[in-house]
Amino acid sequence: MDQTIEHGLDTLIACPKCDALYRVGTVNKGDWGRCERCHTRLFTRRRDAGLVIISTAFASTVLVIAALFLPFIEIKRLGFSNAATIVDAALAFYGGPLFGLSLAVVALIIALPLTRLVLTLYTLTPLVLDRRPWPGAKRAFRFSEAMRPWSMAEIFVVGCAVSLIKLTDLARVEIGPAFWMFVSVVVLMAVQNMVMCRWSVWKALDR
Amino acid sequence: MTVTAREKGLIACRECARVWPVGHTRCEVCGNAIRSRDTQCLQKVWAWWIAGIIAYIPANLYPMLKTRTLFHTSEDTIIAGALDLATHGAFGIAAIILIASVAIPLGKFFAIAYLALAVRRGATWPPGRQYILYEVVEYIGRWSMIDVFVVAILCSLVQLNVAASITPGIAALTFALSVIFTMLSAQSLDPRLIWDRIEAQETKDTA
Ligand SMILES: [Zn+2]
Ligand SMILES: [Zn+2]
């Protein structure tokens, strides 16, 4: 018994959330293999997942970079007007006692989402092209996964919507192009997350 | 009945879901440090939890925003700002702010404390429901950052000379810290400990 387990270690999959052990291929059929007791997604069955991921990641990267320098909200009041870019918002606390907060906001809404996108491209592009993984790909993917909860682009978009409503009292508000670009990035990232299968990526990286 | 990796004498990697024989301290596939159970994790959970509470107190006492219009200057704490919105008729937005900045953080403190105590001492809730609570805390905790982003957006945008200006208050910093600390607290909890109680109970039942 122990012997067979020793030999087939790479055909076993353990739920990272509850430690339940499965043999690959026996977990429930369907698009998503889920843990039977805690329902954590263990893997995703999709043939074209790699291609979907790198194309959405590439599109998102371009959109984020372009959106950085375009206004996302513009306001007018009593003849004065002002437009803010995402960089402006991230640096809102710059040069005061709240300098540290500025760094955190830059990281959460720009640096980390962008880093995760680039690392995803770096890890998955060679795999999709059926080449050997590029050097450091494992470390890149692990870092990208660890940063997942800290990448807050979608929360920033909802924050924009809340600010819009708060501001309508004070001034006339117009939504800029960067806002819609960020909205599309959030949608693309959600698609990417839905088709991403960490199990298969690690398997491919281990070849 | 579910079999766990630990019952089979294996150690699971929480990053890539592979399993290794006892004795391994590092996953050979992804390089992650592995442990059957992170028994030291409760100390980290409580340390971040306390830091989170300490940062949350000033976040409620000091102003989040300083708004200056032509004839009027006001300093708003989180709750005062939301109540102010409600008196202006913006109930929806007041509700979003109150939920994201008051209900979620407080609920999170209680939930993490409950889970950490339950792991040590046992609880009335079955593990399945405890785990749902854990998932909710992990998923929703990040959304408290909304208020910090709203402050950042408002401060960068509303700089209209004499017509109106908004500057951040010190509470924005302590509130952001509180969100970060509680996220770290929730992340430190090893969710597999929640499920171990089932194993213990089932062995007791059969005995
Ligand atoms: Zn599970
Ligand atoms: Zn691993």
mmCIF file of C-alpha atoms in Angstrom, chain A residues 3-198:
data_model
loop_
_atom_site.group_PDB
_atom_site.id
_atom_site.type_symbol
_atom_site.label_atom_id
_atom_site.label_comp_id
_atom_site.label_asym_id
_atom_site.label_seq_id
_atom_site.Cartn_x
_atom_site.Cartn_y
_atom_site.Cartn_z
ATOM 1 C CA GLN A 3 4.744 1.336 -1.853
ATOM 2 C CA THR A 4 2.066 2.192 -4.416
ATOM 3 C CA ILE A 5 1.619 5.606 -2.805
ATOM 4 C CA GLU A 6 5.356 6.262 -2.941
ATOM 5 C CA HIS A 7 5.358 5.503 -6.641
ATOM 6 C CA GLY A 8 2.303 7.489 -7.623
ATOM 7 C CA LEU A 9 2.977 10.667 -5.642
ATOM 8 C CA ASP A 10 2.637 12.826 -8.735
ATOM 9 C CA THR A 11 -0.837 11.460 -9.437
ATOM 10 C CA LEU A 12 -2.093 12.611 -6.030
ATOM 11 C CA ILE A 13 -3.545 16.010 -5.370
ATOM 12 C CA ALA A 14 -4.098 17.428 -1.866
ATOM 13 C CA CYS A 15 -6.601 20.195 -1.228
ATOM 14 C CA PRO A 16 -4.553 23.198 -0.060
ATOM 15 C CA LYS A 17 -7.400 24.342 2.198
ATOM 16 C CA CYS A 18 -8.463 21.152 3.984
ATOM 17 C CA ASP A 19 -5.760 18.540 3.217
ATOM 18 C CA ALA A 20 -8.224 16.100 1.582
ATOM 19 C CA LEU A 21 -6.327 13.734 -0.713
ATOM 20 C CA TYR A 22 -7.482 12.731 -4.199
ATOM 21 C CA ARG A 23 -6.081 10.769 -7.086
ATOM 22 C CA VAL A 24 -5.969 12.972 -10.164
ATOM 23 C CA GLY A 25 -8.738 12.092 -12.576
ATOM 24 C CA THR A 26 -11.086 10.749 -9.927
ATOM 25 C CA VAL A 27 -12.201 14.143 -8.647
ATOM 26 C CA ASN A 28 -15.640 15.164 -9.904
ATOM 27 C CA LYS A 29 -16.036 15.530 -13.646
ATOM 28 C CA GLY A 30 -17.004 18.791 -15.271
ATOM 29 C CA ASP A 31 -15.147 21.973 -16.047
ATOM 30 C CA TRP A 32 -13.935 22.541 -12.516
ATOM 31 C CA GLY A 33 -12.494 19.855 -10.269
ATOM 32 C CA ARG A 34 -13.573 20.780 -6.783
ATOM 33 C CA CYS A 35 -12.648 19.409 -3.381
ATOM 34 C CA GLU A 36 -15.554 17.299 -2.152
ATOM 35 C CA ARG A 37 -15.578 18.625 1.365
ATOM 36 C CA CYS A 38 -14.571 22.299 1.184
ATOM 37 C CA HIS A 39 -15.364 22.955 -2.516
ATOM 38 C CA THR A 40 -12.018 24.637 -3.173
ATOM 39 C CA ARG A 41 -11.233 24.604 -6.880
ATOM 40 C CA LEU A 42 -8.445 22.067 -7.381
ATOM 41 C CA PHE A 43 -8.070 22.355 -11.142
ATOM 42 C CA THR A 44 -9.820 23.615 -14.241
ATOM 43 C CA ARG A 45 -10.317 21.592 -17.396
ATOM 44 C CA ARG A 46 -9.907 23.847 -20.397
ATOM 45 C CA ARG A 47 -7.844 23.120 -23.469
ATOM 46 C CA ASP A 48 -7.200 26.674 -24.597
ATOM 47 C CA ALA A 49 -6.680 28.099 -21.086
ATOM 48 C CA GLY A 50 -3.030 29.058 -21.694
ATOM 49 C CA LEU A 51 -3.840 31.037 -24.787
ATOM 50 C CA VAL A 52 -6.779 32.787 -23.124
ATOM 51 C CA ILE A 53 -4.584 33.702 -20.155
ATOM 52 C CA ILE A 54 -1.668 35.140 -22.098
ATOM 53 C CA SER A 55 -3.887 37.096 -24.469
ATOM 54 C CA THR A 56 -5.944 38.610 -21.631
ATOM 55 C CA ALA A 57 -2.761 39.299 -19.655
ATOM 56 C CA PHE A 58 -1.176 41.032 -22.637
ATOM 57 C CA ALA A 59 -4.282 43.127 -23.327
ATOM 58 C CA SER A 60 -4.536 44.043 -19.627
ATOM 59 C CA THR A 61 -0.885 45.099 -19.468
ATOM 60 C CA VAL A 62 -1.316 47.435 -22.441
ATOM 61 C CA LEU A 63 -4.547 48.848 -21.009
ATOM 62 C CA VAL A 64 -3.097 49.456 -17.532
ATOM 63 C CA ILE A 65 -0.042 51.260 -18.895
ATOM 64 C CA ALA A 66 -2.154 53.379 -21.244
ATOM 65 C CA ALA A 67 -4.681 54.140 -18.504
ATOM 66 C CA LEU A 68 -2.015 55.407 -16.101
ATOM 67 C CA PHE A 69 -1.570 58.719 -17.836
ATOM 68 C CA LEU A 70 -5.098 59.415 -19.040
ATOM 69 C CA PRO A 71 -7.655 61.187 -16.844
ATOM 70 C CA PHE A 72 -10.179 58.912 -15.165
ATOM 71 C CA ILE A 73 -12.389 61.565 -13.589
ATOM 72 C CA GLU A 74 -12.707 65.251 -14.328
ATOM 73 C CA ILE A 75 -14.533 67.751 -12.132
ATOM 74 C CA LYS A 76 -15.685 71.362 -12.643
ATOM 75 C CA ARG A 77 -16.897 73.853 -10.068
ATOM 76 C CA LEU A 78 -17.268 77.633 -10.144
ATOM 77 C CA GLY A 79 -15.106 77.887 -13.254
ATOM 78 C CA PHE A 80 -12.253 75.826 -11.817
ATOM 79 C CA SER A 81 -11.637 72.396 -13.210
ATOM 80 C CA ASN A 82 -9.308 69.503 -12.485
ATOM 81 C CA ALA A 83 -8.711 66.088 -13.988
ATOM 82 C CA ALA A 84 -6.971 63.290 -12.131
ATOM 83 C CA THR A 85 -5.049 60.373 -13.594
ATOM 84 C CA ILE A 86 -4.556 57.112 -11.729
ATOM 85 C CA VAL A 87 -0.994 58.185 -10.970
ATOM 86 C CA ASP A 88 -2.390 61.365 -9.366
ATOM 87 C CA ALA A 89 -4.747 59.344 -7.193
ATOM 88 C CA ALA A 90 -2.002 56.949 -6.171
ATOM 89 C CA LEU A 91 0.241 59.860 -5.226
ATOM 90 C CA ALA A 92 -2.508 61.797 -3.423
ATOM 91 C CA PHE A 93 -0.757 61.443 -0.078
ATOM 92 C CA TYR A 94 2.697 62.185 -1.470
ATOM 93 C CA GLY A 95 4.798 64.822 0.254
ATOM 94 C CA GLY A 96 3.036 64.886 3.588
ATOM 95 C CA PRO A 97 3.024 62.892 6.776
ATOM 96 C CA LEU A 98 1.018 60.306 4.846
ATOM 97 C CA PHE A 99 3.867 59.560 2.419
ATOM 98 C CA GLY A 100 3.909 55.887 3.383
ATOM 99 C CA LEU A 101 0.269 55.579 2.434
ATOM 100 C CA SER A 102 1.111 56.881 -1.026
ATOM 101 C CA LEU A 103 3.601 54.065 -1.528
ATOM 102 C CA ALA A 104 1.035 51.521 -0.369
ATOM 103 C CA VAL A 105 -1.627 52.842 -2.748
ATOM 104 C CA VAL A 106 0.845 52.843 -5.673
ATOM 105 C CA ALA A 107 1.673 49.229 -4.865
ATOM 106 C CA LEU A 108 -1.915 48.070 -4.454
ATOM 107 C CA ILE A 109 -3.483 49.639 -7.524
ATOM 108 C CA ILE A 110 -0.576 49.919 -10.016
ATOM 109 C CA ALA A 111 2.641 48.106 -9.141
ATOM 110 C CA LEU A 112 1.268 44.765 -7.966
ATOM 111 C CA PRO A 113 -1.431 44.292 -10.635
ATOM 112 C CA LEU A 114 1.133 45.186 -13.305
ATOM 113 C CA THR A 115 3.829 42.938 -11.799
ATOM 114 C CA ARG A 116 1.395 40.021 -11.646
ATOM 115 C CA LEU A 117 0.466 40.526 -15.300
ATOM 116 C CA VAL A 118 4.090 40.630 -16.433
ATOM 117 C CA LEU A 119 5.010 37.589 -14.333
ATOM 118 C CA THR A 120 2.025 35.684 -15.736
ATOM 119 C CA LEU A 121 3.203 36.451 -19.262
ATOM 120 C CA TYR A 122 6.758 35.448 -18.354
ATOM 121 C CA THR A 123 5.671 32.123 -16.836
ATOM 122 C CA LEU A 124 3.041 31.066 -19.346
ATOM 123 C CA THR A 125 4.280 32.268 -22.735
ATOM 124 C CA PRO A 126 6.933 29.517 -23.136
ATOM 125 C CA LEU A 127 4.478 26.898 -21.847
ATOM 126 C CA VAL A 128 1.855 27.873 -24.415
ATOM 127 C CA LEU A 129 4.521 27.772 -27.156
ATOM 128 C CA ASP A 130 5.536 24.297 -25.925
ATOM 129 C CA ARG A 131 9.044 25.449 -25.023
ATOM 130 C CA ARG A 132 11.055 24.889 -21.843
ATOM 131 C CA PRO A 133 10.089 27.303 -19.037
ATOM 132 C CA TRP A 134 12.221 30.451 -18.888
ATOM 133 C CA PRO A 135 14.733 30.696 -15.986
ATOM 134 C CA GLY A 136 13.202 31.613 -12.639
ATOM 135 C CA ALA A 137 9.708 30.832 -13.910
ATOM 136 C CA LYS A 138 8.835 28.873 -10.781
ATOM 137 C CA ARG A 139 9.818 31.718 -8.483
ATOM 138 C CA ALA A 140 7.971 34.180 -10.707
ATOM 139 C CA PHE A 141 4.771 32.155 -10.582
ATOM 140 C CA ARG A 142 4.974 31.631 -6.838
ATOM 141 C CA PHE A 143 5.447 35.348 -6.228
ATOM 142 C CA SER A 144 2.594 36.166 -8.571
ATOM 143 C CA GLU A 145 0.285 33.788 -6.690
ATOM 144 C CA ALA A 146 1.350 35.154 -3.303
ATOM 145 C CA MET A 147 0.559 38.688 -4.469
ATOM 146 C CA ARG A 148 -2.948 37.781 -5.617
ATOM 147 C CA PRO A 149 -4.813 39.145 -2.555
ATOM 148 C CA TRP A 150 -2.740 42.359 -2.624
ATOM 149 C CA SER A 151 -3.550 43.299 -6.175
ATOM 150 C CA MET A 152 -6.573 45.555 -5.762
ATOM 151 C CA ALA A 153 -7.441 46.977 -9.174
ATOM 152 C CA GLU A 154 -11.065 45.860 -8.904
ATOM 153 C CA ILE A 155 -11.483 47.492 -5.500
ATOM 154 C CA PHE A 156 -10.059 50.714 -6.906
ATOM 155 C CA VAL A 157 -12.672 50.675 -9.695
ATOM 156 C CA VAL A 158 -15.487 50.384 -7.159
ATOM 157 C CA GLY A 159 -13.780 53.156 -5.172
ATOM 158 C CA CYS A 160 -13.962 55.344 -8.301
ATOM 159 C CA ALA A 161 -17.687 54.720 -8.581
ATOM 160 C CA VAL A 162 -18.206 55.632 -4.930
ATOM 161 C CA SER A 163 -16.149 58.825 -5.355
ATOM 162 C CA LEU A 164 -18.200 59.800 -8.403
ATOM 163 C CA ILE A 165 -21.405 59.687 -6.400
ATOM 164 C CA LYS A 166 -19.810 61.502 -3.448
ATOM 165 C CA LEU A 167 -18.623 64.280 -5.757
ATOM 166 C CA THR A 168 -21.872 64.963 -7.613
ATOM 167 C CA ASP A 169 -22.915 67.149 -4.662
ATOM 168 C CA LEU A 170 -19.802 69.244 -4.830
ATOM 169 C CA ALA A 171 -19.057 69.628 -8.504
ATOM 170 C CA ARG A 172 -19.885 68.581 -12.043
ATOM 171 C CA VAL A 173 -18.218 65.239 -12.718
ATOM 172 C CA GLU A 174 -17.175 63.593 -15.951
ATOM 173 C CA ILE A 175 -15.818 60.088 -16.370
ATOM 174 C CA GLY A 176 -12.588 59.863 -18.371
ATOM 175 C CA PRO A 177 -11.281 57.129 -20.691
ATOM 176 C CA ALA A 178 -8.959 55.640 -18.057
ATOM 177 C CA PHE A 179 -11.929 54.673 -15.926
ATOM 178 C CA TRP A 180 -13.396 52.473 -18.665
ATOM 179 C CA MET A 181 -9.962 51.025 -19.440
ATOM 180 C CA PHE A 182 -9.585 49.988 -15.806
ATOM 181 C CA VAL A 183 -13.069 48.467 -15.846
ATOM 182 C CA SER A 184 -12.084 46.316 -18.849
ATOM 183 C CA VAL A 185 -8.861 45.282 -17.104
ATOM 184 C CA VAL A 186 -10.901 44.078 -14.133
ATOM 185 C CA VAL A 187 -13.155 42.033 -16.425
ATOM 186 C CA LEU A 188 -10.140 40.551 -18.258
ATOM 187 C CA MET A 189 -8.471 39.638 -14.959
ATOM 188 C CA ALA A 190 -11.651 37.907 -13.792
ATOM 189 C CA VAL A 191 -11.738 35.824 -16.996
ATOM 190 C CA GLN A 192 -8.062 34.980 -16.514
ATOM 191 C CA ASN A 193 -8.677 33.870 -12.952
ATOM 192 C CA MET A 194 -11.582 31.682 -14.054
ATOM 193 C CA VAL A 195 -9.619 29.675 -16.620
ATOM 194 C CA MET A 196 -6.278 29.569 -14.750
ATOM 195 C CA CYS A 197 -5.406 26.128 -13.441
ATOM 196 C CA ARG A 198 -2.557 26.294 -10.951
#
